[in-house]
Amino acid sequence: MSSKNQEKKALRVVIVDDEKLARQALLAELEDHPQVEVAACCANGFEAVKVIGETAPDLVFLDIQMPKLDGFEVLELLDDPPPVIFVTAYDEYALKAFEVHAVDYLLKPIDPDRLSQALKRVMERRAASQGGPGAAQEGQGAPGAADKSDAGAAGDSAAAGSAAGGGLGKGGSGQDSAGGGQAVDLEALAAAARPQPLERILVKDGGDISVIAVDSIDYIEAQDDYVNIVAEGRGHLKQQRMAHYEETLPSERFVRVHRSYILNLDRLSKLELYAKDSRIAILSDGSKVPVSRSGYSRLKEYLER
């Protein structure tokens, strides 16, 4: 296939938004872009995971705040996430969006110029990956939400600044409801970028998805490249780092009591001396979790609060 034909190939997209009017509005805007072919529209996150896996689109327009699964959780459950443009009514997720290498971040109601800019970015990245004309300039990453190259990160960081600041409003400038300029709250954006306490954890096992409420977790155990999340006596394996949960689980209830264990203090029944400088935590269901010397110091600090 020639480079010219590659460039003309339709951009297959999936729209994910729980609001019907929002889906219809985006569909109407995309009618002005003949290079775009809408493969499917999804009304919730679970449907999106299934449809994206089956259709393998070139791009996903993804809402963030949705019931059941939010936009970030949808990406987490995809084995090979496609390029993503987040479409949302809230600007506080902009930095987090670009941490997962989103192509762009559009605020509702969608400005046609910003939409055109976002689609141009996608087409340039696709051309770059195919070696065709319109290849991205230096500093732009290769296509795909999963691109983790230094160049891609640099390009996405620049785009994050555009989306969080100049890209929020009409014609690339922030605007309020009256159409005037709007200052960007950098402190709020920085706070949004910090890890937020988890409320639930998603675990994908084949075609099944388990949604584990943080309150139901007994403890988390490290197992090589995985963690075993034990909730209500049942284990769930997930490929993740212990440090992630140490940072994001509610710090007032979860303590890393051992290099390989994070304990929910609500499950702690008693502590027993196991050997010199070594203890065992006995949970309310009788389970036992080892406590290291440094872990005991941290645990003691929490218990004395």
Short mmCIF file of C-alpha atoms in Angstrom, two decimals:
data_model
loop_
_atom_site.label_atom_id
_atom_site.label_comp_id
_atom_site.label_asym_id
_atom_site.label_seq_id
_atom_site.Cartn_x
_atom_site.Cartn_y
_atom_site.Cartn_z
CA MET A 1 0.00 0.00 0.00
CA SER A 2 1.40 3.44 -0.93
CA SER A 3 2.01 6.18 1.62
CA LYS A 4 -0.74 8.22 -0.03
CA ASN A 5 -3.26 5.43 0.46
CA GLN A 6 -2.12 4.94 4.05
CA GLU A 7 -2.76 8.61 4.76
CA LYS A 8 -6.27 8.39 3.31
CA LYS A 9 -7.18 5.29 5.28
CA ALA A 10 -10.15 5.98 7.57
CA LEU A 11 -9.51 6.62 11.24
CA ARG A 12 -11.74 4.13 13.06
CA VAL A 13 -12.94 5.47 16.40
CA VAL A 14 -15.03 4.34 19.36
CA ILE A 15 -16.98 6.84 21.46
CA VAL A 16 -17.45 6.07 25.16
CA ASP A 17 -19.77 8.28 27.22
CA ASP A 18 -22.61 7.45 29.59
CA GLU A 19 -24.58 10.52 28.48
CA LYS A 20 -26.60 10.00 25.30
CA LEU A 21 -26.62 13.72 24.43
CA ALA A 22 -22.84 13.88 24.76
CA ARG A 23 -22.45 10.92 22.38
CA GLN A 24 -24.81 12.53 19.89
CA ALA A 25 -22.99 15.88 20.12
CA LEU A 26 -19.63 14.28 19.39
CA LEU A 27 -21.09 12.26 16.52
CA ALA A 28 -22.43 15.49 15.01
CA GLU A 29 -19.02 17.17 15.31
CA LEU A 30 -17.27 14.21 13.70
CA GLU A 31 -19.51 14.48 10.62
CA ASP A 32 -17.28 17.40 9.59
CA HIS A 33 -14.28 15.06 9.51
CA PRO A 34 -14.69 12.63 6.59
CA GLN A 35 -11.47 10.82 7.49
CA VAL A 36 -13.14 9.55 10.68
CA GLU A 37 -15.26 6.39 10.77
CA VAL A 38 -17.21 5.75 13.99
CA ALA A 39 -16.99 2.02 14.63
CA ALA A 40 -19.14 1.99 17.79
CA CYS A 41 -20.62 4.03 20.62
CA CYS A 42 -20.59 2.72 24.20
CA ALA A 43 -22.72 3.88 27.11
CA ASN A 44 -20.61 2.48 29.97
CA GLY A 45 -17.13 1.26 30.86
CA PHE A 46 -17.85 -2.47 30.83
CA GLU A 47 -19.32 -2.23 27.33
CA ALA A 48 -16.31 -0.17 26.27
CA VAL A 49 -13.78 -2.79 27.43
CA LYS A 50 -15.60 -5.47 25.43
CA VAL A 51 -16.14 -3.39 22.28
CA ILE A 52 -12.61 -1.94 22.18
CA GLY A 53 -11.14 -5.41 22.60
CA GLU A 54 -13.27 -6.75 19.74
CA THR A 55 -12.98 -3.85 17.27
CA ALA A 56 -9.37 -2.69 17.89
CA PRO A 57 -10.09 0.94 16.92
CA ASP A 58 -7.45 3.47 15.91
CA LEU A 59 -8.71 5.94 18.52
CA VAL A 60 -11.08 6.13 21.49
CA PHE A 61 -12.95 9.23 22.64
CA LEU A 62 -13.29 8.42 26.33
CA ASP A 63 -15.32 10.11 29.05
CA ILE A 64 -13.80 10.01 32.54
CA GLN A 65 -16.61 10.19 35.09
CA MET A 66 -18.92 7.25 34.41
CA PRO A 67 -20.79 4.85 36.72
CA LYS A 68 -19.38 1.36 37.35
CA LEU A 69 -16.05 1.97 35.56
CA ASP A 70 -14.48 5.36 34.98
CA GLY A 71 -12.33 6.18 31.97
CA PHE A 72 -9.02 5.41 33.69
CA GLU A 73 -10.33 2.03 34.85
CA VAL A 74 -11.36 1.22 31.29
CA LEU A 75 -7.77 1.77 30.15
CA GLU A 76 -6.46 -0.30 33.05
CA LEU A 77 -8.51 -3.29 31.91
CA LEU A 78 -7.40 -3.15 28.28
CA ASP A 79 -4.52 -5.44 27.33
CA ASP A 80 -3.34 -3.16 24.51
CA PRO A 81 -4.92 0.30 24.90
CA PRO A 82 -5.39 2.28 21.65
CA PRO A 83 -4.67 6.03 21.45
CA VAL A 84 -7.14 7.93 23.63
CA ILE A 85 -8.63 11.41 23.64
CA PHE A 86 -10.36 12.10 26.93
CA VAL A 87 -13.60 14.07 26.64
CA THR A 88 -14.89 15.39 29.96
CA ALA A 89 -16.61 18.27 31.71
CA TYR A 90 -13.85 18.47 34.34
CA ASP A 91 -10.34 19.90 33.97
CA GLU A 92 -8.88 18.46 37.18
CA TYR A 93 -7.99 15.13 35.55
CA ALA A 94 -5.75 16.65 32.85
CA LEU A 95 -2.38 15.74 34.35
CA LYS A 96 -3.51 12.25 35.26
CA ALA A 97 -4.75 11.81 31.70
CA PHE A 98 -1.32 12.51 30.29
CA GLU A 99 0.33 10.22 32.81
CA VAL A 100 -1.44 7.44 30.90
CA HIS A 101 -0.18 8.99 27.62
CA ALA A 102 -3.47 10.34 26.32
CA VAL A 103 -3.24 12.02 22.92
CA ASP A 104 -5.37 14.97 24.03
CA TYR A 105 -7.87 16.18 26.62
CA LEU A 106 -11.04 17.97 25.49
CA LEU A 107 -13.51 19.78 27.69
CA LYS A 108 -17.26 19.64 27.12
CA PRO A 109 -18.87 21.27 25.27
CA ILE A 110 -16.34 20.37 22.60
CA ASP A 111 -14.85 23.24 20.67
CA PRO A 112 -14.63 22.35 16.94
CA ASP A 113 -11.14 23.89 16.60
CA ARG A 114 -9.80 21.89 19.56
CA LEU A 115 -11.34 18.72 18.10
CA SER A 116 -9.64 19.39 14.78
CA GLN A 117 -6.31 19.92 16.55
CA ALA A 118 -6.70 16.67 18.47
CA LEU A 119 -7.54 14.67 15.34
CA LYS A 120 -4.59 16.23 13.53
CA ARG A 121 -2.32 15.05 16.35
CA VAL A 122 -3.67 11.51 16.01
CA MET A 123 -3.23 11.49 12.23
CA GLU A 124 0.36 12.78 12.55
CA ARG A 125 1.20 10.06 15.04
CA ARG A 126 -0.34 7.40 12.84
CA ALA A 127 1.59 8.69 9.84
CA ALA A 128 4.78 8.65 11.89
CA SER A 129 4.22 5.03 12.91
CA GLN A 130 3.63 4.07 9.26
CA GLY A 131 6.61 6.06 8.02
CA GLY A 132 4.33 8.13 5.80
CA PRO A 133 4.11 11.90 5.19
CA GLY A 134 3.14 14.12 8.08
CA ALA A 135 5.45 12.29 10.47
CA ALA A 136 5.61 13.82 13.92
CA GLN A 137 8.27 16.40 14.59
CA GLU A 138 11.02 15.92 17.15
CA GLY A 139 9.51 15.68 20.64
CA GLN A 140 6.30 13.99 19.51
CA GLY A 141 5.78 10.38 20.60
CA ALA A 142 4.65 7.44 18.55
CA PRO A 143 0.93 6.65 18.44
CA GLY A 144 -0.77 4.79 21.22
CA ALA A 145 -1.87 5.41 24.75
CA ALA A 146 0.71 2.88 25.87
CA ASP A 147 3.71 4.74 24.37
CA LYS A 148 6.25 5.12 27.15
CA SER A 149 9.26 6.44 25.21
CA ASP A 150 11.01 9.56 26.45
CA ALA A 151 10.02 11.38 23.26
CA GLY A 152 6.39 10.40 23.69
CA ALA A 153 6.41 11.52 27.31
CA ALA A 154 7.88 14.87 26.32
CA GLY A 155 5.26 15.39 23.63
CA ASP A 156 2.45 14.40 25.95
CA SER A 157 3.74 16.70 28.69
CA ALA A 158 3.60 19.60 26.27
CA ALA A 159 0.09 18.59 25.24
CA ALA A 160 -0.87 18.39 28.90
CA GLY A 161 0.13 21.99 29.34
CA SER A 162 -1.99 22.91 26.34
CA ALA A 163 -5.00 20.96 27.58
CA ALA A 164 -4.69 22.14 31.15
CA GLY A 165 -4.10 25.74 30.17
CA GLY A 166 -4.39 27.21 26.70
CA GLY A 167 -6.25 24.22 25.31
CA LEU A 168 -9.19 24.31 27.65
CA GLY A 169 -11.30 26.85 25.91
CA LYS A 170 -12.44 28.02 22.52
CA GLY A 171 -9.73 28.49 19.94
CA GLY A 172 -7.08 27.17 22.32
CA SER A 173 -7.61 29.60 25.20
CA GLY A 174 -9.37 29.08 28.50
CA GLN A 175 -12.85 30.52 28.78
CA ASP A 176 -15.57 30.82 31.37
CA SER A 177 -19.31 30.75 30.85
CA ALA A 178 -19.26 34.40 29.83
CA GLY A 179 -16.65 33.76 27.17
CA GLY A 180 -13.84 35.66 28.95
CA GLY A 181 -10.38 34.43 29.92
CA GLN A 182 -9.96 31.94 32.74
CA ALA A 183 -6.81 31.53 34.81
CA VAL A 184 -5.53 28.00 35.29
CA ASP A 185 -5.38 26.84 38.91
CA LEU A 186 -1.92 25.23 38.87
CA GLU A 187 -2.13 24.23 42.53
CA ALA A 188 -5.36 22.35 41.87
CA LEU A 189 -3.82 20.61 38.86
CA ALA A 190 -0.75 19.64 40.89
CA ALA A 191 -2.97 18.25 43.65
CA ALA A 192 -4.94 16.27 41.09
CA ALA A 193 -1.71 14.75 39.81
CA ARG A 194 -0.87 13.31 43.21
CA PRO A 195 -2.10 9.77 43.85
CA GLN A 196 -5.63 9.82 45.23
CA PRO A 197 -6.76 7.27 47.85
CA LEU A 198 -8.20 4.19 46.17
CA GLU A 199 -11.82 3.28 46.71
CA ARG A 200 -11.79 0.07 44.68
CA ILE A 201 -9.40 -2.18 42.77
CA LEU A 202 -10.17 -3.87 39.46
CA VAL A 203 -8.83 -7.34 38.73
CA LYS A 204 -9.20 -8.92 35.29
CA ASP A 205 -9.15 -12.70 35.09
CA GLY A 206 -9.72 -13.82 31.52
CA GLY A 207 -13.12 -12.47 30.57
CA ASP A 208 -14.13 -11.84 34.19
CA ILE A 209 -13.67 -8.53 36.00
CA SER A 210 -13.70 -8.39 39.80
CA VAL A 211 -14.38 -5.05 41.47
CA ILE A 212 -12.85 -5.16 44.96
CA ALA A 213 -13.94 -2.50 47.44
CA VAL A 214 -10.97 -1.25 49.45
CA ASP A 215 -12.98 -1.69 52.65
CA SER A 216 -13.19 -5.44 51.98
CA ILE A 217 -9.41 -5.99 51.70
CA ASP A 218 -7.76 -8.04 54.45
CA TYR A 219 -4.17 -7.69 53.29
CA ILE A 220 -2.03 -7.51 50.14
CA GLU A 221 0.89 -9.88 49.57
CA ALA A 222 3.73 -9.44 47.06
CA GLN A 223 4.26 -12.41 44.71
CA ASP A 224 7.08 -11.79 42.21
CA ASP A 225 5.69 -9.43 39.54
CA TYR A 226 2.17 -9.73 40.98
CA VAL A 227 0.31 -8.91 44.15
CA ASN A 228 -2.22 -11.16 45.83
CA ILE A 229 -5.11 -9.02 47.05
CA VAL A 230 -6.87 -10.97 49.78
CA ALA A 231 -10.40 -9.69 50.36
CA GLU A 232 -12.94 -11.45 52.57
CA GLY A 233 -10.69 -14.51 52.59
CA ARG A 234 -10.36 -14.79 48.81
CA GLY A 235 -7.18 -14.02 46.85
CA HIS A 236 -7.05 -12.03 43.60
CA LEU A 237 -3.81 -11.90 41.57
CA LYS A 238 -3.00 -8.62 39.83
CA GLN A 239 0.11 -7.49 38.00
CA GLN A 240 1.09 -4.42 40.00
CA ARG A 241 3.80 -3.11 42.34
CA MET A 242 3.41 -3.07 46.12
CA ALA A 243 4.68 0.52 46.12
CA HIS A 244 1.59 1.53 44.12
CA TYR A 245 -0.75 0.35 46.86
CA GLU A 246 1.46 1.71 49.61
CA GLU A 247 1.04 5.13 47.96
CA THR A 248 -2.64 4.96 47.03
CA LEU A 249 -4.46 2.95 49.71
CA PRO A 250 -5.94 5.09 52.52
CA SER A 251 -2.95 5.73 54.79
CA GLU A 252 -5.02 5.89 57.96
CA ARG A 253 -6.02 2.22 57.60
CA PHE A 254 -3.37 0.42 55.53
CA VAL A 255 0.17 -0.14 56.79
CA ARG A 256 3.10 -1.91 55.14
CA VAL A 257 4.03 -4.21 57.99
CA HIS A 258 6.54 -6.26 55.99
CA ARG A 259 8.42 -5.97 52.72
CA SER A 260 5.86 -8.35 51.21
CA TYR A 261 2.69 -7.39 53.11
CA ILE A 262 0.31 -4.46 53.47
CA LEU A 263 -2.23 -4.90 56.26
CA ASN A 264 -5.71 -3.45 56.74
CA LEU A 265 -5.71 -2.31 60.38
CA ASP A 266 -9.46 -2.93 60.59
CA ARG A 267 -8.70 -6.66 60.27
CA LEU A 268 -6.04 -6.76 63.00
CA SER A 269 -7.08 -8.84 66.03
CA LYS A 270 -3.78 -9.11 67.94
CA LEU A 271 0.01 -9.18 67.65
CA GLU A 272 2.11 -12.13 68.80
CA LEU A 273 5.87 -12.30 69.33
CA TYR A 274 7.27 -14.86 66.90
CA ALA A 275 11.00 -14.53 67.45
CA LYS A 276 13.45 -11.82 68.44
CA ASP A 277 12.48 -8.63 66.59
CA SER A 278 9.82 -10.58 64.70
CA ARG A 279 6.06 -10.63 65.21
CA ILE A 280 2.94 -12.11 63.67
CA ALA A 281 -0.27 -10.20 63.08
CA ILE A 282 -3.37 -12.30 63.76
CA LEU A 283 -6.36 -11.18 61.72
CA SER A 284 -9.99 -11.39 62.78
CA ASP A 285 -10.52 -14.47 60.58
CA GLY A 286 -7.46 -16.22 62.02
CA SER A 287 -5.13 -15.45 59.08
CA LYS A 288 -1.53 -14.68 59.97
CA VAL A 289 0.67 -11.98 58.45
CA PRO A 290 4.38 -11.57 59.28
CA VAL A 291 5.48 -8.25 60.77
CA SER A 292 9.10 -7.15 60.35
CA ARG A 293 10.99 -4.96 62.82
CA SER A 294 10.53 -1.84 60.71
CA GLY A 295 6.94 -2.87 60.00
CA TYR A 296 6.29 -3.16 63.73
CA SER A 297 7.63 0.38 64.24
CA ARG A 298 5.21 1.69 61.64
CA LEU A 299 2.36 -0.39 63.03
CA LYS A 300 3.04 0.77 66.56
CA GLU A 301 3.02 4.37 65.41
CA TYR A 302 -0.41 3.91 63.84
CA LEU A 303 -1.84 2.08 66.85
CA GLU A 304 -0.68 4.78 69.25
CA ARG A 305 -2.44 7.58 67.38
#
